[in-house]
Short mmCIF file of C-alpha atoms and ligand atoms in Angstrom, two decimals:
data_model
loop_
_atom_site.label_atom_id
_atom_site.label_comp_id
_atom_site.label_asym_id
_atom_site.label_seq_id
_atom_site.Cartn_x
_atom_site.Cartn_y
_atom_site.Cartn_z
CA MET A 1 1.13 16.67 7.42
CA ASN A 2 1.01 15.41 11.23
CA GLY A 3 -1.91 13.60 13.04
CA VAL A 4 -4.79 13.41 10.36
CA PRO A 5 -8.02 12.65 12.81
CA THR A 6 -9.57 9.65 11.65
CA GLU A 7 -12.83 11.34 10.92
CA ALA A 8 -10.77 13.32 7.82
CA ILE A 9 -9.51 10.01 6.68
CA GLY A 10 -13.21 7.95 6.69
CA GLN A 11 -14.36 11.46 4.59
CA MET A 12 -11.16 10.96 2.31
CA PHE A 13 -11.75 7.64 1.20
CA SER A 14 -15.23 7.85 1.47
CA ALA A 15 -14.27 10.88 -1.39
CA LEU A 16 -12.36 8.15 -3.53
CA ALA A 17 -14.94 5.16 -3.19
CA PRO A 18 -16.45 4.71 -6.35
CA ARG A 19 -13.41 4.66 -8.19
CA TYR A 20 -11.20 3.30 -5.49
CA ARG A 21 -11.06 0.01 -7.24
CA LEU A 22 -10.04 0.84 -10.33
CA PHE A 23 -7.10 3.18 -8.86
CA ASN A 24 -5.83 -0.04 -6.93
CA ARG A 25 -6.09 -2.01 -10.31
CA TRP A 26 -4.25 0.62 -12.14
CA SER A 27 -1.86 1.79 -9.50
CA SER A 28 -0.40 -1.31 -8.66
CA LEU A 29 -0.13 -2.48 -12.47
CA GLY A 30 -3.12 -5.46 -11.53
CA LEU A 31 -0.87 -7.11 -8.55
CA ASP A 32 -2.82 -5.81 -5.66
CA ASP A 33 -5.15 -8.95 -6.04
CA ARG A 34 -1.86 -11.51 -5.99
CA TRP A 35 -0.77 -9.53 -2.72
CA ARG A 36 -3.84 -9.77 -0.93
CA ARG A 37 -3.57 -13.77 -2.10
CA CYS A 38 -0.34 -13.67 0.18
CA VAL A 39 -2.63 -12.23 3.18
CA VAL A 40 -5.05 -15.61 2.61
CA ASN A 41 -2.33 -17.92 1.65
CA GLU A 42 -0.70 -16.70 4.69
CA VAL A 43 -3.90 -17.25 7.16
CA GLY A 44 -5.05 -20.46 5.80
CA ALA A 45 -7.67 -22.10 7.46
CA ALA A 46 -9.33 -20.18 10.04
CA ARG A 47 -13.28 -19.92 10.96
CA ARG A 48 -14.02 -16.51 12.07
CA VAL A 49 -12.09 -13.79 10.45
CA LEU A 50 -12.39 -9.84 10.98
CA ASP A 51 -11.02 -8.24 7.71
CA LEU A 52 -10.22 -4.24 9.63
CA GLY A 53 -10.29 -1.64 6.85
CA THR A 54 -12.09 -3.67 4.72
CA GLY A 55 -12.87 -0.74 2.29
CA THR A 56 -14.80 -2.12 -0.69
CA GLY A 57 -14.29 -5.48 0.71
CA ASP A 58 -11.35 -6.90 -1.88
CA LEU A 59 -9.24 -9.04 0.97
CA ALA A 60 -12.79 -9.91 2.58
CA LEU A 61 -13.74 -11.74 -0.72
CA ARG A 62 -10.69 -13.20 -1.91
CA PHE A 63 -10.57 -14.78 1.75
CA ILE A 64 -14.63 -16.40 1.02
CA GLU A 65 -13.29 -17.93 -2.25
CA GLY A 66 -9.84 -18.90 -1.44
CA SER A 67 -10.83 -20.83 0.96
CA ILE A 68 -12.56 -24.44 1.02
CA HIS A 69 -13.61 -23.83 4.60
CA ARG A 70 -15.61 -20.88 3.51
CA PRO A 71 -15.34 -19.10 6.77
CA PHE A 72 -17.33 -15.98 8.31
CA VAL A 73 -15.56 -13.08 7.38
CA VAL A 74 -16.54 -9.54 8.99
CA GLY A 75 -15.35 -6.51 6.84
CA LEU A 76 -15.30 -3.57 9.24
CA ASP A 77 -14.34 0.03 7.84
CA LEU A 78 -14.53 3.71 9.36
CA SER A 79 -15.97 4.80 5.50
CA LEU A 80 -20.22 3.62 4.93
CA ALA A 81 -19.46 4.91 0.76
CA MET A 82 -16.41 2.33 0.42
CA LEU A 83 -18.75 -0.66 2.01
CA ASP A 84 -21.61 0.20 -0.21
CA VAL A 85 -19.26 0.14 -3.14
CA GLY A 86 -18.51 -3.51 -1.77
CA ARG A 87 -21.52 -4.22 -0.84
CA THR A 88 -23.79 -3.40 -4.09
CA GLY A 89 -21.25 -5.29 -5.91
CA GLY A 90 -22.91 -8.16 -6.98
CA GLU A 91 -20.72 -11.16 -5.79
CA SER A 92 -23.09 -14.10 -5.11
CA ILE A 93 -20.97 -14.60 -1.94
CA PHE A 94 -19.96 -11.69 0.58
CA PRO A 95 -18.72 -10.61 4.00
CA ALA A 96 -20.73 -9.42 7.09
CA TRP A 97 -20.10 -5.46 6.58
CA VAL A 98 -19.80 -3.12 9.81
CA GLN A 99 -19.13 0.28 9.53
CA GLY A 100 -17.19 1.05 12.42
CA ASN A 101 -13.53 2.52 14.12
CA GLY A 102 -10.34 -0.12 14.31
CA ASN A 103 -9.89 1.67 17.55
CA GLN A 104 -13.16 0.48 19.18
CA LEU A 105 -14.02 -2.66 17.54
CA PRO A 106 -18.00 -3.53 18.21
CA PHE A 107 -17.13 -7.28 19.17
CA ILE A 108 -16.69 -9.50 22.39
CA THR A 109 -13.30 -10.43 23.36
CA GLY A 110 -11.53 -13.63 21.33
CA VAL A 111 -14.09 -14.00 18.89
CA PHE A 112 -12.32 -14.10 16.00
CA ASN A 113 -9.26 -16.81 14.62
CA SER A 114 -7.40 -14.41 12.43
CA VAL A 115 -7.55 -10.58 12.45
CA VAL A 116 -6.54 -9.51 8.47
CA SER A 117 -5.89 -6.04 6.63
CA ALA A 118 -4.78 -4.39 3.55
CA PHE A 119 -2.69 -1.08 2.75
CA VAL A 120 -4.27 -0.07 6.29
CA LEU A 121 -1.20 0.09 8.47
CA ARG A 122 0.10 3.63 7.44
CA ASN A 123 -3.43 4.86 8.01
CA LEU A 124 -3.51 3.72 11.65
CA PHE A 125 0.04 5.38 12.21
CA VAL A 126 -0.83 8.33 9.98
CA GLY A 127 -3.80 8.94 12.08
CA GLY A 128 -2.01 8.18 15.82
CA VAL A 129 -4.27 5.29 16.62
CA MET A 130 -1.88 2.76 16.04
CA ALA A 131 -1.67 1.17 19.60
CA PRO A 132 -4.85 1.46 20.54
CA ALA A 133 -6.54 -0.17 17.57
CA LEU A 134 -3.54 -3.09 17.99
CA ARG A 135 -4.80 -3.66 21.13
CA GLU A 136 -8.28 -3.75 19.89
CA VAL A 137 -7.11 -6.37 17.26
CA SER A 138 -5.48 -8.39 19.69
CA ARG A 139 -8.06 -8.27 22.40
CA VAL A 140 -10.54 -9.45 19.47
CA LEU A 141 -8.52 -12.32 18.86
CA GLU A 142 -8.13 -16.03 20.75
CA VAL A 143 -5.35 -16.73 22.09
CA GLY A 144 -2.98 -18.33 19.37
CA GLY A 145 -4.76 -16.42 16.96
CA ARG A 146 -2.74 -14.18 14.63
CA ALA A 147 -2.89 -10.22 12.54
CA VAL A 148 -1.61 -10.37 9.52
CA PHE A 149 -1.43 -7.28 7.73
CA LEU A 150 -0.44 -6.12 4.48
CA ASP A 151 1.18 -2.91 3.47
CA LEU A 152 3.42 -0.87 1.47
CA THR A 153 6.56 -0.60 2.09
CA ARG A 154 10.00 1.27 0.84
CA PRO A 155 12.28 -1.19 -1.13
CA ARG A 156 15.25 -1.83 0.89
CA ASN A 157 17.11 -3.02 -2.73
CA ILE A 158 18.74 0.07 -4.31
CA PHE A 159 17.87 -0.50 -7.81
CA ILE A 160 14.23 -1.55 -6.57
CA ARG A 161 14.13 1.67 -4.41
CA TRP A 162 15.10 3.74 -7.23
CA GLY A 163 12.95 2.28 -9.83
CA HIS A 164 9.49 2.41 -7.45
CA GLY A 165 10.69 6.38 -6.67
CA ILE A 166 10.53 7.21 -10.66
CA TYR A 167 6.89 5.09 -10.91
CA SER A 168 5.95 7.14 -7.48
CA ARG A 169 6.56 10.29 -9.07
CA THR A 170 5.42 9.99 -12.72
CA LEU A 171 2.94 7.20 -13.35
CA LEU A 172 0.82 7.42 -9.89
CA PRO A 173 0.03 10.64 -9.47
CA LEU A 174 -0.91 10.32 -13.75
CA PHE A 175 -3.42 7.53 -12.77
CA GLY A 176 -4.42 9.47 -9.16
CA ARG A 177 -5.16 12.66 -10.92
CA GLY A 178 -6.55 10.89 -14.08
CA LEU A 179 -9.36 9.33 -11.82
CA PHE A 180 -9.80 11.63 -8.57
CA GLY A 181 -9.11 15.09 -10.33
CA ASN A 182 -8.89 17.52 -7.56
CA LYS A 183 -9.82 14.81 -4.94
CA TRP A 184 -6.29 13.01 -5.37
CA PRO A 185 -4.31 12.62 -2.41
CA GLY A 186 -0.97 12.13 -3.67
CA ALA A 187 0.18 14.13 -0.47
CA TYR A 188 -1.46 11.77 2.04
CA LEU A 189 -0.26 8.74 -0.08
CA SER A 190 3.09 9.79 -0.10
CA HIS A 191 3.18 11.02 3.46
CA SER A 192 1.47 7.57 4.57
CA ILE A 193 3.93 5.61 3.03
CA ARG A 194 6.88 7.45 5.07
CA ALA A 195 5.12 7.59 8.46
CA LEU A 196 5.27 3.50 8.33
CA PRO A 197 8.27 3.36 11.24
CA PRO A 198 10.94 0.55 10.31
CA SER A 199 10.18 -2.55 10.95
CA ASP A 200 11.52 -3.22 14.23
CA VAL A 201 9.50 -0.34 15.71
CA VAL A 202 6.32 -1.69 13.92
CA GLY A 203 7.37 -5.02 15.76
CA ARG A 204 7.62 -3.03 18.97
CA VAL A 205 4.32 -1.70 19.13
CA PHE A 206 2.96 -4.87 18.26
CA LEU A 207 4.73 -6.60 21.38
CA ASP A 208 3.53 -3.49 23.79
CA ASN A 209 -0.10 -4.14 22.24
CA GLY A 210 -0.87 -7.69 23.61
CA PHE A 211 1.24 -9.58 20.84
CA SER A 212 3.30 -12.39 21.85
CA SER A 213 5.44 -12.60 18.77
CA PHE A 214 6.19 -10.23 15.75
CA GLU A 215 7.40 -10.56 12.61
CA CYS A 216 8.14 -8.39 9.17
CA ARG A 217 7.97 -10.69 5.75
CA PRO A 218 8.91 -8.27 3.03
CA LEU A 219 7.18 -9.65 -0.49
CA TRP A 220 7.57 -8.40 -4.26
CA GLY A 221 11.46 -6.89 -3.55
CA GLY A 222 9.73 -5.13 0.05
CA ILE A 223 7.47 -3.09 -2.77
CA VAL A 224 4.99 -4.67 0.08
CA SER A 225 5.29 -6.45 3.48
CA LEU A 226 3.26 -8.55 5.39
CA PHE A 227 3.25 -7.46 9.33
CA ILE A 228 2.51 -10.47 11.24
CA GLY A 229 1.29 -10.92 15.13
CA LYS A 230 0.91 -13.82 17.31
CA LYS A 231 -1.39 -12.88 20.21
C1 SAM B 301 -6.14 1.93 1.40
S1 SAM B 301 -7.91 1.64 1.46
C2 SAM B 301 -7.78 -0.28 1.75
C3 SAM B 301 -8.97 -0.72 1.63
C4 SAM B 301 -9.07 -2.15 1.56
N1 SAM B 301 -8.43 -2.81 2.61
C5 SAM B 301 -8.34 -2.95 0.23
O1 SAM B 301 -7.83 -3.90 0.25
O2 SAM B 301 -8.43 -2.48 -0.73
C6 SAM B 301 -7.73 1.75 3.78
C7 SAM B 301 -9.11 1.60 4.48
O3 SAM B 301 -8.86 1.76 5.72
C8 SAM B 301 -9.77 2.73 6.25
N2 SAM B 301 -9.44 2.98 7.48
C9 SAM B 301 -8.64 3.67 7.83
N3 SAM B 301 -8.46 4.28 9.40
C10 SAM B 301 -9.30 3.19 10.13
C11 SAM B 301 -9.81 2.77 10.94
N4 SAM B 301 -9.21 3.72 12.02
N5 SAM B 301 -10.95 2.25 11.52
C12 SAM B 301 -11.78 1.57 10.28
N6 SAM B 301 -10.77 1.69 9.17
C13 SAM B 301 -10.37 2.64 8.51
C14 SAM B 301 -10.25 3.61 5.50
O4 SAM B 301 -11.94 3.87 5.45
C15 SAM B 301 -10.41 2.80 4.31
O5 SAM B 301 -11.35 2.22 3.18
#
């Protein structure tokens, strides 16, 4: 499975949209929101934030709730169906929703203090748009602004890796097939996790596309990591 076109990735998520949140809760054993909060804590105070690949808006919402400064948050995604689930979720606070592509951001240069993103970085590699998307992210950031990407990674510790491997081959497909039936994109998911290169390679792509520094910080035993670039 090489170079999946961006449109196909958007269509795949649209098909998953109605049950996407539930799948996230189950498949992360309820940890997904804690992981998103790590992004919110990492960014701290920011006035204008872009959530790239916002999907159903969960990170964008955590951002608005979690900050006493009530930042202006824009949630951008390829999939209108994902945005619609977020839009009709009944929250009293909400981000500005934008349908768009990460590698062609419809925003002026330097407008955001921070760009954040959860579970999207892998998709940018699979779609072959990692470099153009990061160039765009750095363009829309102010000088000194930071991009904080959260994503699933492969744990380094052999025992955690072993347990994680068993979980991925047993419970994960069970949740996936149970919720999505034959729409379950199991092959895509495992391909996308393998497609994310080692952190030094990811860092090189950041540094070659407008960022002055890069750091990768593993969390939760390396099951997830933060990828942090400063413009
Ligand atoms: C795994 S979901 C993550 C959704 C959300 N960030 C969350 O925390 O649950 C990945 C999302 O990224 C979006 N996406 C993938 N590639 C994209 C791109 N090039 N531009 C914009 N959105 C993209 C997909 O449509 C999908 O909604």
